[in-house]
Amino acid sequence: MPSLEDELFPSTPGKFKVDRAHNMNRQFHRCFASTSTMFLWALFLIALTASYLSFQSFVDSGSRYFSASWGGIQWEKQVRNSAQIHRSGGMSVLVTGAAGFVGTHVSLALKKRGDGVVGLDNFNNYYDPSLKKARKSLLNSHGILVVEGDLNDAKLLAKLFDVVAFTHVMHLAAQAGVRYAMENPNSYVHSNIAGLVTLLEICKSANPQPAVVWASSSSVYGLNEKVPFSEFDRTDQPASLYAATKKAGEEITHTYNHIYGLSITGLRFFTVYGPWGRPDMAYFSFTRNILQGKPITIYRGKNRVDLARDFTYIDDIVKGCLGSLETSGKSTGSGGKKKGNAPYRIFNLGNTSPVKVPELVNILERHLKVKAKRNIVDMPGNGDVPFTHANISLAQREFGYKPTTDLQTGLKKFVRWYLSYYGYNNRKGLQ
Ligand SMILES: O=C(O)[C@H]1O[C@H](OP(=O)(O)OP(=O)(O)OC[C@H]2O[C@@H](n3ccc(=O)[nH]c3=O)[C@H](O)[C@@H]2O)[C@H](O)[C@@H](O)[C@@H]1O
């Protein structure tokens, strides 16, 4: 008697007699019929799952396209092209806040010398977004892609690191402005704290980890009275929420350096000015008001003392940023695990020659050939500090930082840009 196994799985073809063959055939057909039914069901299920998944991804990518316009094969290609390095030993840098004032200048400088640059910017309306769009067009014309998205969009950041193994991150995206923090405190928490942490989380998990250089601020010195301000002075007395979020950034980046081995460099910028600058800053809004024949408000400190700033020209700041990137040293971790100590550095990037605000106005008057209508008021308690003055010896020693543009020369360049950007007619018509 053949075993069931023999019947179902004959070891020797033709082993069976014809009359049994018929029997076998029926069994085989039954078996085949049930297998094919199962097979069809399986196919059906697979098709159903596949169509569900592709529908989901359509919905996902659809909403992404409509809301943030990133993703897709073409987009990835653009990101890769923009990040392409064109010099030996070059870097590929993700520049956050690329459509911002400092971001635009740093991105251009990197690209011009052959480094790869991908920009990220959320184009918020803290100040006229059309200026940010104009900066973006400038960057595009030099082959730099600026992705529109927010720092807090972890999926986007992760995707960017999927597409490009960035060697460096130049983190300049932030909610800037000292006095606006009283109007919109949460915007500072959103960008300068939450956004920073989101970015660092992605950087620490990236493999390889990039080195991070980021913008802190001279405002961290707060009520410090020891001049010039040195990196070793106390910074635990911020005068504004803005300053407090920048100081928090310095502490937060320290923990990522300590736990995950991220190379971190924080740059304390001192009142940066120049072409393509920020319209919310005094030198910019003074220029606009002077040309429009409107009064300007000049704050004055306690005991009628003039306020002073260590105004720093953008080209000097760019040199400081590039020097920091070049000397940043490597992150040591990978995939979120520290493998050794990595550099943690903080540098002042200032001009080392403070100028009183009324003198800034004098210079503008000379360049614009228009008299300002000065309205001098006592400094309100709005987060301002009376003066800033940078000691830059650390940056000098580390990467030869040496500012070369005085306020007179720098403002001349700014005014020339301002008139070419906003138009000479505007100026003539208002004189
Ligand atoms: O160096 C820094 O850390 C900071 O420099 C600037 O902050 P601030 O120095 O206050 O620059 P402005 O807003 O351009 O003010 C410059 C000076 O003009 C004064 N000012 C400002 C506005 C105004 O209407 N009148 C006026 O007298 C301010 O009190 C201040 O003394 C930037 O706005 C900050 O983002 C940056 O972090």
Tab-separated table of C-alpha atoms and ligand atoms in Angstrom:
chain	number	residue	atom	x	y	z
A	1	MET	CA	0.000	0.000	0.000
A	2	PRO	CA	1.613	3.299	-1.039
A	3	SER	CA	1.832	5.859	1.621
A	4	LEU	CA	0.016	9.128	1.348
A	5	GLU	CA	3.333	10.742	0.912
A	6	ASP	CA	4.124	8.518	-2.044
A	7	GLU	CA	0.785	9.359	-3.622
A	8	LEU	CA	1.087	13.058	-3.275
A	9	PHE	CA	4.783	13.264	-4.017
A	10	PRO	CA	5.730	10.367	-6.318
A	11	SER	CA	9.437	9.847	-6.163
A	12	THR	CA	9.511	8.110	-9.519
A	13	PRO	CA	7.458	9.512	-12.352
A	14	GLY	CA	5.221	6.826	-13.981
A	15	LYS	CA	5.329	4.723	-10.882
A	16	PHE	CA	1.571	4.632	-10.602
A	17	LYS	CA	-0.804	2.344	-12.474
A	18	VAL	CA	-3.217	3.981	-14.882
A	19	ASP	CA	-6.375	3.349	-12.772
A	20	ARG	CA	-4.742	4.943	-9.806
A	21	ALA	CA	-3.382	7.650	-11.958
A	22	HIS	CA	-6.890	8.968	-12.464
A	23	ASN	CA	-7.416	9.007	-8.726
A	24	MET	CA	-4.125	10.752	-8.307
A	25	ASN	CA	-5.085	13.294	-10.936
A	26	ARG	CA	-8.233	14.229	-9.074
A	27	GLN	CA	-6.350	14.616	-5.842
A	28	PHE	CA	-3.719	16.618	-7.641
A	29	HIS	CA	-6.372	18.870	-9.162
A	30	ARG	CA	-8.068	19.342	-5.811
A	31	CYS	CA	-4.783	20.161	-4.268
A	32	PHE	CA	-3.848	22.478	-7.133
A	33	ALA	CA	-7.277	24.063	-7.015
A	34	SER	CA	-6.907	24.898	-3.320
A	35	THR	CA	-3.301	26.103	-3.805
A	36	SER	CA	-4.312	28.290	-6.688
A	37	THR	CA	-7.182	29.706	-4.643
A	38	MET	CA	-4.742	30.491	-1.862
A	39	PHE	CA	-2.344	31.926	-4.386
A	40	LEU	CA	-5.069	34.128	-5.833
A	41	TRP	CA	-6.071	35.300	-2.365
A	42	ALA	CA	-2.448	36.042	-1.563
A	43	LEU	CA	-2.102	37.980	-4.802
A	44	PHE	CA	-5.253	39.882	-3.998
A	45	LEU	CA	-3.996	40.735	-0.523
A	46	ILE	CA	-0.613	41.806	-1.833
A	47	ALA	CA	-2.284	43.994	-4.444
A	48	LEU	CA	-4.553	45.494	-1.795
A	49	THR	CA	-1.616	46.252	0.539
A	50	ALA	CA	0.442	47.676	-2.299
A	51	SER	CA	-2.333	49.948	-3.453
A	52	TYR	CA	-2.958	51.082	0.144
A	53	LEU	CA	0.739	51.856	0.638
A	54	SER	CA	1.074	53.687	-2.634
A	55	PHE	CA	-2.073	55.676	-1.819
A	56	GLN	CA	-0.571	56.579	1.578
A	57	SER	CA	2.697	57.662	0.008
A	58	PHE	CA	0.745	59.649	-2.586
A	59	VAL	CA	-1.142	61.387	0.208
A	60	ASP	CA	2.118	61.929	2.133
A	61	SER	CA	4.129	63.248	-0.746
A	62	GLY	CA	1.110	65.157	-2.008
A	63	SER	CA	0.700	67.016	1.264
A	64	ARG	CA	4.450	67.569	1.376
A	65	TYR	CA	4.486	69.002	-2.106
A	66	PHE	CA	1.601	71.296	-1.359
A	67	SER	CA	2.828	72.428	2.044
A	68	ALA	CA	6.621	72.528	1.898
A	69	SER	CA	7.566	71.709	-1.695
A	70	TRP	CA	10.336	69.221	-1.070
A	71	GLY	CA	10.906	65.602	-1.953
A	72	GLY	CA	10.939	63.553	-5.132
A	73	ILE	CA	13.666	62.347	-7.460
A	74	GLN	CA	14.161	65.685	-9.197
A	75	TRP	CA	14.415	67.486	-5.874
A	76	GLU	CA	16.996	65.009	-4.593
A	77	LYS	CA	19.025	65.527	-7.738
A	78	GLN	CA	18.981	69.293	-7.209
A	79	VAL	CA	20.070	68.843	-3.592
A	80	ARG	CA	22.959	66.604	-4.666
A	81	ASN	CA	24.059	69.012	-7.405
A	82	SER	CA	24.037	71.929	-5.014
A	83	ALA	CA	26.079	69.966	-2.455
A	84	GLN	CA	28.674	68.926	-5.033
A	85	ILE	CA	32.235	69.828	-4.014
A	86	HIS	CA	34.396	71.441	-6.714
A	87	ARG	CA	37.801	71.695	-5.032
A	88	SER	CA	40.076	69.163	-3.452
A	89	GLY	CA	39.677	68.951	0.298
A	90	GLY	CA	36.431	70.924	0.064
A	91	MET	CA	33.381	70.554	2.266
A	92	SER	CA	29.684	70.064	1.704
A	93	VAL	CA	27.830	72.431	3.979
A	94	LEU	CA	24.211	72.624	5.007
A	95	VAL	CA	23.584	76.331	5.654
A	96	THR	CA	20.475	76.983	7.722
A	97	GLY	CA	19.017	80.478	7.434
A	98	ALA	CA	20.610	80.671	3.981
A	99	ALA	CA	18.186	83.357	2.783
A	100	GLY	CA	19.054	85.451	5.823
A	101	PHE	CA	21.641	88.225	5.852
A	102	VAL	CA	24.698	86.326	7.116
A	103	GLY	CA	23.500	83.053	5.545
A	104	THR	CA	23.454	84.541	2.053
A	105	HIS	CA	26.967	85.962	2.301
A	106	VAL	CA	28.462	82.810	3.829
A	107	SER	CA	26.759	80.553	1.250
A	108	LEU	CA	28.096	82.645	-1.628
A	109	ALA	CA	31.629	82.698	-0.211
A	110	LEU	CA	31.631	78.922	0.244
A	111	LYS	CA	30.245	78.267	-3.228
A	112	LYS	CA	32.666	80.667	-4.893
A	113	ARG	CA	35.666	78.808	-3.540
A	114	GLY	CA	34.306	75.415	-4.616
A	115	ASP	CA	32.554	74.039	-1.557
A	116	GLY	CA	29.150	72.373	-1.838
A	117	VAL	CA	26.279	74.309	-0.293
A	118	VAL	CA	22.650	73.455	0.340
A	119	GLY	CA	20.553	76.180	1.950
A	120	LEU	CA	17.550	75.847	4.219
A	121	ASP	CA	15.242	78.706	5.161
A	122	ASN	CA	11.652	79.037	6.344
A	123	PHE	CA	11.152	82.473	4.763
A	124	ASN	CA	9.183	83.726	7.750
A	125	ASN	CA	7.782	87.237	7.755
A	126	TYR	CA	9.719	88.693	10.724
A	127	TYR	CA	10.873	91.191	8.103
A	128	ASP	CA	9.968	91.673	4.454
A	129	PRO	CA	10.103	88.165	2.901
A	130	SER	CA	10.603	89.712	-0.553
A	131	LEU	CA	14.154	90.637	0.519
A	132	LYS	CA	14.704	87.011	1.496
A	133	LYS	CA	13.342	85.886	-1.891
A	134	ALA	CA	15.698	88.301	-3.637
A	135	ARG	CA	18.628	86.846	-1.688
A	136	LYS	CA	17.421	83.379	-2.668
A	137	SER	CA	17.418	84.364	-6.361
A	138	LEU	CA	20.965	85.607	-5.950
A	139	LEU	CA	21.974	82.264	-4.435
A	140	ASN	CA	20.133	80.324	-7.150
A	141	SER	CA	22.004	82.269	-9.820
A	142	HIS	CA	25.227	80.918	-8.279
A	143	GLY	CA	23.974	77.337	-8.327
A	144	ILE	CA	22.923	77.194	-4.681
A	145	LEU	CA	19.635	75.503	-3.886
A	146	VAL	CA	17.681	76.953	-0.963
A	147	VAL	CA	15.147	74.476	0.370
A	148	GLU	CA	12.058	76.060	1.877
A	149	GLY	CA	11.385	74.468	5.247
A	150	ASP	CA	11.539	74.910	8.984
A	151	LEU	CA	14.260	73.736	11.348
A	152	ASN	CA	11.618	71.958	13.369
A	153	ASP	CA	10.733	69.731	10.412
A	154	ALA	CA	12.752	66.680	11.489
A	155	LYS	CA	11.599	64.649	8.466
A	156	LEU	CA	12.969	67.224	6.087
A	157	LEU	CA	16.279	67.468	7.941
A	158	ALA	CA	16.611	63.681	8.015
A	159	LYS	CA	15.871	63.538	4.304
A	160	LEU	CA	18.551	66.118	3.546
A	161	PHE	CA	21.094	64.019	5.455
A	162	ASP	CA	19.855	60.895	3.618
A	163	VAL	CA	20.567	62.550	0.312
A	164	VAL	CA	23.878	64.235	1.220
A	165	ALA	CA	26.543	63.259	3.770
A	166	PHE	CA	27.154	66.854	4.859
A	167	THR	CA	30.620	67.360	6.331
A	168	HIS	CA	29.590	70.611	8.039
A	169	VAL	CA	26.488	72.437	9.193
A	170	MET	CA	26.607	76.225	9.291
A	171	HIS	CA	23.641	76.937	11.498
A	172	LEU	CA	22.515	80.533	11.073
A	173	ALA	CA	18.730	80.159	11.132
A	174	ALA	CA	17.344	81.913	14.195
A	175	GLN	CA	14.784	84.337	15.475
A	176	ALA	CA	16.954	87.452	15.615
A	177	GLY	CA	16.367	90.895	17.105
A	178	VAL	CA	16.731	91.931	20.711
A	179	ARG	CA	13.626	94.060	21.254
A	180	TYR	CA	11.120	91.927	19.286
A	181	ALA	CA	11.449	89.260	22.002
A	182	MET	CA	9.035	91.269	24.123
A	183	GLU	CA	6.420	91.150	21.365
A	184	ASN	CA	6.750	87.524	20.308
A	185	PRO	CA	8.656	85.510	22.910
A	186	ASN	CA	7.507	82.143	21.585
A	187	SER	CA	9.115	82.676	18.200
A	188	TYR	CA	12.492	82.692	20.008
A	189	VAL	CA	11.726	79.429	21.764
A	190	HIS	CA	10.485	77.901	18.502
A	191	SER	CA	13.597	78.691	16.452
A	192	ASN	CA	16.458	79.231	18.882
A	193	ILE	CA	15.656	76.393	21.294
A	194	ALA	CA	13.289	73.825	19.739
A	195	GLY	CA	14.697	74.239	16.218
A	196	LEU	CA	18.260	73.995	17.489
A	197	VAL	CA	17.508	70.753	19.342
A	198	THR	CA	15.787	69.258	16.288
A	199	LEU	CA	18.832	70.055	14.180
A	200	LEU	CA	21.286	68.663	16.738
A	201	GLU	CA	19.246	65.461	17.060
A	202	ILE	CA	19.598	64.899	13.328
A	203	CYS	CA	23.308	65.807	13.364
A	204	LYS	CA	24.107	63.442	16.217
A	205	SER	CA	22.333	60.552	14.463
A	206	ALA	CA	23.914	61.236	11.084
A	207	ASN	CA	26.601	58.890	9.917
A	208	PRO	CA	29.118	60.442	9.511
A	209	GLN	CA	28.282	63.229	11.946
A	210	PRO	CA	28.929	66.722	10.571
A	211	ALA	CA	30.876	69.415	12.429
A	212	VAL	CA	28.498	72.170	13.547
A	213	VAL	CA	29.318	75.892	13.496
A	214	TRP	CA	26.486	78.109	14.683
A	215	ALA	CA	25.553	81.709	15.422
A	216	SER	CA	25.435	82.711	19.041
A	217	SER	CA	25.431	86.414	19.877
A	218	SER	CA	27.325	89.175	21.660
A	219	SER	CA	24.102	89.700	23.584
A	220	VAL	CA	25.016	86.746	25.843
A	221	TYR	CA	27.360	89.144	27.702
A	222	GLY	CA	24.210	90.915	28.901
A	223	LEU	CA	24.976	93.111	31.873
A	224	ASN	CA	28.690	92.254	31.846
A	225	GLU	CA	30.651	95.473	32.356
A	226	LYS	CA	34.184	94.188	31.948
A	227	VAL	CA	35.572	95.441	28.634
A	228	PRO	CA	36.472	94.277	26.109
A	229	PHE	CA	34.186	91.245	26.376
A	230	SER	CA	36.205	88.056	26.547
A	231	GLU	CA	34.930	84.503	26.055
A	232	PHE	CA	36.014	83.860	29.665
A	233	ASP	CA	33.726	86.569	31.099
A	234	ARG	CA	30.474	85.679	32.759
A	235	THR	CA	27.431	85.235	30.530
A	236	ASP	CA	24.798	84.402	33.112
A	237	GLN	CA	23.095	87.804	33.181
A	238	PRO	CA	21.207	88.107	29.883
A	239	ALA	CA	19.237	91.329	29.434
A	240	SER	CA	16.700	89.972	26.927
A	241	LEU	CA	14.891	86.756	26.138
A	242	TYR	CA	16.741	86.742	22.825
A	243	ALA	CA	20.059	86.726	24.687
A	244	ALA	CA	18.758	84.051	27.045
A	245	THR	CA	17.859	81.749	24.131
A	246	LYS	CA	21.314	82.233	22.595
A	247	LYS	CA	22.938	81.491	25.936
A	248	ALA	CA	20.705	78.420	26.237
A	249	GLY	CA	21.935	77.418	22.784
A	250	GLU	CA	25.507	77.485	24.038
A	251	GLU	CA	24.586	75.144	26.905
A	252	ILE	CA	22.505	72.869	24.693
A	253	THR	CA	25.269	72.511	22.097
A	254	HIS	CA	27.676	71.709	24.925
A	255	THR	CA	25.597	68.707	25.944
A	256	TYR	CA	25.543	67.392	22.355
A	257	ASN	CA	29.300	67.764	22.233
A	258	HIS	CA	29.686	66.000	25.567
A	259	ILE	CA	27.254	63.127	25.030
A	260	TYR	CA	27.492	62.460	21.312
A	261	GLY	CA	30.926	63.737	20.272
A	262	LEU	CA	29.628	66.453	17.943
A	263	SER	CA	32.227	69.053	16.998
A	264	ILE	CA	30.690	72.394	17.980
A	265	THR	CA	31.779	75.976	17.377
A	266	GLY	CA	29.614	78.850	18.647
A	267	LEU	CA	30.234	82.305	17.164
A	268	ARG	CA	29.280	85.397	19.143
A	269	PHE	CA	28.504	87.910	16.402
A	270	PHE	CA	28.740	91.605	17.298
A	271	THR	CA	26.036	93.727	15.552
A	272	VAL	CA	26.726	92.624	11.971
A	273	TYR	CA	25.886	95.107	9.188
A	274	GLY	CA	26.340	95.490	5.437
A	275	PRO	CA	24.757	95.039	1.992
A	276	TRP	CA	21.717	92.720	1.925
A	277	GLY	CA	21.353	93.374	5.662
A	278	ARG	CA	18.403	93.038	8.021
A	279	PRO	CA	15.779	95.815	7.793
A	280	ASP	CA	14.974	95.490	11.509
A	281	MET	CA	18.439	96.667	12.537
A	282	ALA	CA	19.140	100.290	13.466
A	283	TYR	CA	21.586	101.188	10.651
A	284	PHE	CA	19.060	99.861	8.078
A	285	SER	CA	15.889	101.437	9.485
A	286	PHE	CA	17.749	104.725	10.130
A	287	THR	CA	18.786	104.801	6.455
A	288	ARG	CA	15.229	104.180	5.314
A	289	ASN	CA	13.782	106.847	7.606
A	290	ILE	CA	16.458	109.422	6.819
A	291	LEU	CA	15.809	108.987	3.094
A	292	GLN	CA	12.067	109.207	3.604
A	293	GLY	CA	12.375	112.361	5.713
A	294	LYS	CA	10.975	110.566	8.764
A	295	PRO	CA	12.369	111.019	12.293
A	296	ILE	CA	14.629	108.386	13.818
A	297	THR	CA	14.612	107.431	17.491
A	298	ILE	CA	18.030	107.306	19.118
A	299	TYR	CA	18.154	105.632	22.515
A	300	ARG	CA	20.340	107.064	25.230
A	301	GLY	CA	21.619	105.198	28.278
A	302	LYS	CA	21.618	106.041	31.971
A	303	ASN	CA	23.027	109.473	32.904
A	304	ARG	CA	22.587	110.616	29.280
A	305	VAL	CA	25.399	108.320	28.130
A	306	ASP	CA	25.304	107.382	24.449
A	307	LEU	CA	24.855	103.716	23.578
A	308	ALA	CA	27.677	102.097	21.645
A	309	ARG	CA	28.113	98.974	19.546
A	310	ASP	CA	31.063	97.066	18.175
A	311	PHE	CA	29.527	97.174	14.662
A	312	THR	CA	31.108	94.433	12.520
A	313	TYR	CA	31.134	94.419	8.727
A	314	ILE	CA	29.692	91.380	6.994
A	315	ASP	CA	32.854	90.493	5.009
A	316	ASP	CA	34.813	90.227	8.254
A	317	ILE	CA	32.103	87.989	9.714
A	318	VAL	CA	32.200	85.780	6.607
A	319	LYS	CA	35.950	85.351	7.032
A	320	GLY	CA	35.344	84.371	10.645
A	321	CYS	CA	32.697	81.828	9.625
A	322	LEU	CA	34.941	80.248	6.981
A	323	GLY	CA	37.881	80.168	9.373
A	324	SER	CA	35.699	78.436	11.957
A	325	LEU	CA	34.482	75.849	9.462
A	326	GLU	CA	38.020	75.090	8.308
A	327	THR	CA	39.366	74.604	11.816
A	328	SER	CA	36.311	72.943	13.318
A	329	GLY	CA	37.861	69.491	13.646
A	330	LYS	CA	35.837	66.341	13.211
A	331	SER	CA	32.905	65.026	15.152
A	332	THR	CA	33.832	61.684	16.647
A	333	GLY	CA	30.516	59.900	16.974
A	334	SER	CA	28.482	57.901	14.532
A	335	GLY	CA	24.861	56.850	14.561
A	336	GLY	CA	24.304	58.594	17.883
A	337	LYS	CA	27.276	57.019	19.717
A	338	LYS	CA	30.271	59.029	20.945
A	339	LYS	CA	33.656	57.577	20.063
A	340	GLY	CA	35.888	60.188	21.669
A	341	ASN	CA	36.152	63.835	22.609
A	342	ALA	CA	35.372	66.389	19.916
A	343	PRO	CA	36.203	70.112	19.895
A	344	TYR	CA	33.844	72.504	21.670
A	345	ARG	CA	34.740	76.116	20.924
A	346	ILE	CA	33.266	79.590	21.365
A	347	PHE	CA	34.623	82.706	19.644
A	348	ASN	CA	33.820	86.400	19.643
A	349	LEU	CA	33.544	87.780	16.114
A	350	GLY	CA	33.538	91.541	16.537
A	351	ASN	CA	35.354	94.576	15.219
A	352	THR	CA	37.089	95.614	18.476
A	353	SER	CA	36.283	99.315	17.982
A	354	PRO	CA	32.891	100.324	19.365
A	355	VAL	CA	31.111	103.330	17.848
A	356	LYS	CA	28.429	105.419	19.570
A	357	VAL	CA	25.012	105.283	17.944
A	358	PRO	CA	24.872	109.077	17.294
A	359	GLU	CA	28.201	108.739	15.438
A	360	LEU	CA	26.675	105.962	13.314
A	361	VAL	CA	23.946	108.468	12.391
A	362	ASN	CA	26.561	111.121	11.523
A	363	ILE	CA	28.244	108.700	9.122
A	364	LEU	CA	24.919	107.802	7.494
A	365	GLU	CA	24.083	111.496	7.041
A	366	ARG	CA	27.382	112.049	5.254
A	367	HIS	CA	26.917	109.070	2.932
A	368	LEU	CA	23.276	109.812	2.213
A	369	LYS	CA	23.804	113.574	2.024
A	370	VAL	CA	20.618	114.031	3.993
A	371	LYS	CA	20.194	115.359	7.542
A	372	ALA	CA	18.490	113.027	9.998
A	373	LYS	CA	15.571	114.185	12.136
A	374	ARG	CA	16.826	112.936	15.505
A	375	ASN	CA	14.491	112.071	18.301
A	376	ILE	CA	16.617	111.248	21.344
A	377	VAL	CA	14.898	109.280	24.105
A	378	ASP	CA	15.995	107.466	27.239
A	379	MET	CA	16.567	103.774	26.583
A	380	PRO	CA	13.408	101.917	27.526
A	381	GLY	CA	13.729	98.668	29.475
A	382	ASN	CA	13.483	96.602	26.324
A	383	GLY	CA	16.426	94.239	26.564
A	384	ASP	CA	19.066	96.585	25.140
A	385	VAL	CA	22.521	96.724	26.668
A	386	PRO	CA	24.478	100.018	26.872
A	387	PHE	CA	27.548	98.895	24.913
A	388	THR	CA	29.376	95.960	23.362
A	389	HIS	CA	33.077	95.554	22.694
A	390	ALA	CA	34.730	92.342	21.541
A	391	ASN	CA	38.051	90.908	22.538
A	392	ILE	CA	38.918	88.818	19.473
A	393	SER	CA	42.259	87.343	20.492
A	394	LEU	CA	40.934	83.764	20.649
A	395	ALA	CA	39.638	83.831	17.052
A	396	GLN	CA	42.817	85.593	15.987
A	397	ARG	CA	44.942	82.859	17.475
A	398	GLU	CA	42.810	79.969	16.241
A	399	PHE	CA	42.232	80.986	12.607
A	400	GLY	CA	43.844	84.373	12.063
A	401	TYR	CA	40.614	86.363	12.369
A	402	LYS	CA	41.390	90.027	11.724
A	403	PRO	CA	38.583	92.465	10.871
A	404	THR	CA	39.638	95.054	8.297
A	405	THR	CA	36.573	97.217	7.628
A	406	ASP	CA	35.796	100.268	9.753
A	407	LEU	CA	32.250	101.582	10.159
A	408	GLN	CA	32.788	104.515	7.793
A	409	THR	CA	33.904	102.228	4.942
A	410	GLY	CA	31.365	99.502	5.668
A	411	LEU	CA	28.421	101.889	5.787
A	412	LYS	CA	29.515	103.420	2.483
A	413	LYS	CA	29.205	99.987	0.902
A	414	PHE	CA	25.863	99.418	2.611
A	415	VAL	CA	24.468	102.754	1.378
A	416	ARG	CA	25.633	102.018	-2.163
A	417	TRP	CA	23.842	98.665	-2.055
A	418	TYR	CA	20.737	100.178	-0.420
A	419	LEU	CA	20.381	102.799	-3.149
A	420	SER	CA	20.920	100.294	-5.932
A	421	TYR	CA	18.462	97.819	-4.409
A	422	TYR	CA	15.661	100.218	-3.434
A	423	GLY	CA	16.358	102.740	-6.195
A	424	TYR	CA	17.911	106.167	-6.594
A	425	ASN	CA	14.544	107.697	-7.498
A	426	ASN	CA	13.246	106.875	-4.082
A	427	ARG	CA	16.090	108.881	-2.590
A	428	LYS	CA	15.829	111.871	-4.949
A	429	GLY	CA	12.086	112.100	-4.602
A	430	LEU	CA	12.308	112.290	-0.868
A	431	GLN	CA	15.103	114.781	-0.409
B	1	LIG	O1	25.392	91.635	18.292
B	1	LIG	C1	24.393	91.073	18.651
B	1	LIG	O2	24.452	90.205	19.479
B	1	LIG	C2	23.066	91.468	18.137
B	1	LIG	O3	23.206	92.622	17.288
B	1	LIG	C3	22.012	93.190	16.888
B	1	LIG	O4	21.386	93.753	18.034
B	1	LIG	P1	21.707	95.249	18.380
B	1	LIG	O5	23.141	95.452	18.729
B	1	LIG	O6	20.703	95.667	19.389
B	1	LIG	O7	21.515	95.990	16.974
B	1	LIG	P2	20.451	97.076	16.504
B	1	LIG	O8	19.072	96.633	16.729
B	1	LIG	O9	20.821	97.445	15.132
B	1	LIG	O10	20.748	98.293	17.500
B	1	LIG	C4	21.997	98.963	17.461
B	1	LIG	C5	21.991	100.099	18.442
B	1	LIG	O11	21.049	101.071	18.008
B	1	LIG	C6	20.151	101.374	19.074
B	1	LIG	N1	18.837	101.699	18.481
B	1	LIG	C7	18.108	100.752	17.871
B	1	LIG	C8	16.916	101.043	17.303
B	1	LIG	C9	16.413	102.343	17.388
B	1	LIG	O12	15.313	102.673	16.894
B	1	LIG	N2	17.173	103.270	18.017
B	1	LIG	C10	18.369	102.979	18.572
B	1	LIG	O13	19.015	103.879	19.141
B	1	LIG	C11	20.133	100.163	19.963
B	1	LIG	O14	19.767	100.532	21.255
B	1	LIG	C12	21.569	99.696	19.838
B	1	LIG	O15	22.359	100.398	20.761
B	1	LIG	C13	21.097	92.182	16.218
B	1	LIG	O16	19.830	92.731	15.987
B	1	LIG	C14	20.992	90.900	17.010
B	1	LIG	O17	20.283	89.959	16.236
B	1	LIG	C15	22.379	90.427	17.305
B	1	LIG	O18	22.421	89.221	17.939
